[in-house]
Short mmCIF file of C-alpha atoms in Angstrom, two decimals:
data_model
loop_
_atom_site.label_atom_id
_atom_site.label_comp_id
_atom_site.label_asym_id
_atom_site.label_seq_id
_atom_site.Cartn_x
_atom_site.Cartn_y
_atom_site.Cartn_z
CA MET A 1 101.74 141.11 96.17
CA GLU A 2 99.20 138.62 94.96
CA VAL A 3 101.06 136.96 92.08
CA VAL A 4 104.76 136.28 91.79
CA ILE A 5 106.41 134.49 88.87
CA LEU A 6 110.16 134.14 89.21
CA GLY A 7 112.67 133.98 86.37
CA PRO A 8 116.04 132.20 86.52
CA SER A 9 118.27 135.30 86.66
CA ASN A 10 116.81 137.85 89.07
CA GLN A 11 113.61 138.53 87.09
CA ALA A 12 110.06 138.52 88.33
CA VAL A 13 106.50 139.26 87.22
CA ILE A 14 104.67 140.65 90.20
CA GLY A 15 100.93 141.22 90.36
CA THR A 16 99.26 143.39 92.97
CA ASN A 17 95.56 144.05 93.29
CA ARG A 18 95.77 146.87 90.69
CA ARG A 19 99.03 146.61 88.73
CA ALA A 20 101.44 144.16 87.10
CA PHE A 21 105.20 144.77 87.35
CA ILE A 22 108.20 143.26 85.61
CA PHE A 23 111.39 143.50 87.63
CA LYS A 24 114.82 142.70 86.21
CA LYS A 25 118.17 143.06 87.89
CA GLY A 26 121.75 142.82 86.77
CA PHE A 27 123.70 141.91 83.70
CA MET A 28 121.24 139.38 82.25
CA ALA A 29 118.54 142.09 82.16
CA GLY A 30 120.80 144.56 80.33
CA ALA A 31 121.32 146.61 83.51
CA SER A 32 124.85 145.61 84.53
CA PHE A 33 124.93 147.46 87.85
CA GLY A 34 121.30 148.36 88.21
CA ALA A 35 117.73 147.17 87.80
CA GLU A 36 114.74 147.78 85.60
CA LEU A 37 111.12 147.99 86.82
CA THR A 38 108.20 148.33 84.40
CA SER A 39 104.55 148.48 85.47
CA TRP A 40 101.10 148.42 83.90
CA ASP A 41 97.62 148.99 85.29
CA TYR A 42 95.58 145.88 84.47
CA ARG A 43 93.19 148.05 82.38
CA ASN A 44 96.14 148.75 80.08
CA LEU A 45 97.01 145.15 79.52
CA VAL A 46 95.22 142.96 77.01
CA GLY A 47 96.70 139.56 77.76
CA VAL A 48 99.49 137.37 79.12
CA GLN A 49 101.32 134.69 77.10
CA LEU A 50 103.20 131.71 78.45
CA HIS A 51 105.61 130.19 75.97
CA THR A 52 107.12 126.87 76.96
CA GLY A 53 109.84 124.84 75.36
CA MET A 54 111.78 121.73 76.25
CA MET A 55 113.72 123.38 79.06
CA SER A 56 112.81 127.07 79.07
CA GLY A 57 110.10 129.50 78.16
CA ALA A 58 108.86 133.02 78.71
CA VAL A 59 106.02 134.96 80.30
CA ILE A 60 105.00 137.93 78.18
CA LEU A 61 102.64 140.78 79.14
CA GLN A 62 100.67 142.17 76.18
CA GLY A 63 99.90 145.84 76.22
CA PRO A 64 99.75 148.84 73.89
CA GLY A 65 102.91 148.89 71.81
CA GLN A 66 104.11 145.66 73.53
CA SER A 67 102.25 142.80 71.97
CA GLY A 68 103.09 139.19 72.49
CA SER A 69 105.61 137.68 70.16
CA LYS A 70 107.57 134.52 69.61
CA THR A 71 110.43 134.59 72.11
CA SER A 72 113.79 132.95 71.91
CA THR A 73 116.10 132.30 74.81
CA TRP A 74 118.97 132.41 72.32
CA ARG A 75 119.03 136.18 72.83
CA ASN A 76 118.16 137.36 69.34
CA LYS A 77 117.48 141.09 69.57
CA ASP A 78 113.81 142.01 70.06
CA ASP A 79 112.59 138.49 70.96
CA ASP A 80 114.98 138.08 73.92
CA PRO A 81 112.90 137.59 77.09
CA TYR A 82 115.93 138.53 79.18
CA LYS A 83 115.96 142.07 77.74
CA ALA A 84 112.36 142.75 76.53
CA PRO A 85 110.63 145.14 78.96
CA ASN A 86 107.40 143.12 78.87
CA ALA A 87 108.78 139.57 79.26
CA ILE A 88 110.82 137.36 81.57
CA PRO A 89 112.31 133.95 80.89
CA VAL A 90 111.14 130.95 82.89
CA THR A 91 112.50 127.45 83.30
CA ARG A 92 110.99 124.07 84.06
CA PRO A 93 108.95 123.07 85.93
CA PHE A 94 106.32 125.52 84.54
CA ASP A 95 103.59 124.82 87.16
CA LYS A 96 104.11 128.02 89.14
CA ALA A 97 104.37 130.10 85.99
CA GLN A 98 101.10 128.56 84.68
CA THR A 99 99.31 129.32 87.96
CA GLY A 100 100.62 132.88 87.97
CA VAL A 101 99.68 133.48 84.35
CA ALA A 102 96.16 132.21 84.97
CA SER A 103 95.80 134.59 87.95
CA LEU A 104 97.10 137.55 85.90
CA ARG A 105 94.69 136.71 83.06
CA GLN A 106 91.82 136.77 85.57
CA ARG A 107 92.93 140.13 86.97
CA ILE A 108 93.09 141.58 83.46
CA ALA A 109 89.62 140.23 82.64
CA ASP A 110 88.26 141.67 85.91
CA ALA A 111 89.78 145.08 85.16
CA HIS A 112 88.06 145.11 81.75
CA ALA A 113 84.69 143.86 83.07
CA PRO A 114 81.98 146.39 83.94
CA SER A 115 82.04 147.07 87.65
CA GLN A 116 79.32 145.46 89.78
CA PRO A 117 78.03 146.86 93.04
CA THR A 118 79.66 145.04 95.96
CA GLN A 119 76.34 144.95 97.89
CA GLN A 120 75.05 142.22 95.58
CA THR A 121 77.88 139.78 96.42
CA SER A 122 76.42 136.63 97.91
CA PRO A 123 78.03 134.87 100.92
CA GLY A 124 79.13 131.98 98.68
CA ILE A 125 81.06 134.30 96.41
CA ALA A 126 82.71 135.99 99.41
CA THR A 127 83.78 132.57 100.74
CA ASN A 128 85.28 131.67 97.38
CA LEU A 129 87.22 134.95 97.30
CA ILE A 130 88.67 134.27 100.76
CA ALA A 131 89.65 130.75 99.75
CA ASP A 132 91.37 132.15 96.66
CA GLU A 133 93.27 134.68 98.76
CA LEU A 134 94.36 131.93 101.22
CA MET A 135 95.67 129.87 98.30
CA LYS A 136 97.65 132.82 97.00
CA LEU A 137 99.13 133.46 100.44
CA ALA A 138 100.12 129.81 100.69
CA GLN A 139 101.87 130.03 97.34
CA LEU A 140 103.81 133.08 98.48
CA ARG A 141 104.75 131.24 101.65
CA ASP A 142 105.86 128.16 99.72
CA ALA A 143 107.93 130.36 97.36
CA GLY A 144 109.68 131.92 100.37
CA VAL A 145 108.21 135.39 99.82
CA LEU A 146 106.27 135.27 103.12
CA THR A 147 107.47 133.82 106.40
CA GLU A 148 105.29 131.41 108.32
CA GLU A 149 104.51 134.21 110.81
CA GLU A 150 103.50 136.64 108.03
CA PHE A 151 101.35 133.94 106.46
CA ALA A 152 99.60 133.32 109.80
CA GLN A 153 98.93 137.06 110.29
CA GLN A 154 97.44 137.44 106.83
CA LYS A 155 95.35 134.30 107.28
CA LEU A 156 93.92 135.70 110.53
CA ARG A 157 93.22 138.99 108.80
CA LEU A 158 91.27 137.22 106.03
CA LEU A 159 89.32 134.95 108.34
CA GLY A 160 88.76 137.91 110.67
#
């Protein structure tokens, strides 16, 4: 997991190195005694929207047949981020959601960019990539997804 955006009622947008997932669990997701998991390859996504309001907002993945739309937390049919398969609600503060959305947007852009041979990567670019990965690991640790020990192990692996 490289990106995690948490919703207020057991929802999450999860980004890995190749796919984005939306996970919803329980009554608020329309799955009273179950869960819903939807996934997309980044090549099949065209964008990510972050809607923010006074107290709440939504993160929406845009893909074929699931475009972005105006969302309402008042649960009005198709624009309900609690039930839409390509959206989750978020609440203030929006800082973590903004960071996660920016990272997902970059992953989508990278998936749509023509591939470059890895042999041409300069040492400066490799250093920046490691720093980015360390920042993501720290975010996961701060969010409670990784323990301090898991963070230390992954940090050692990156710094090798």
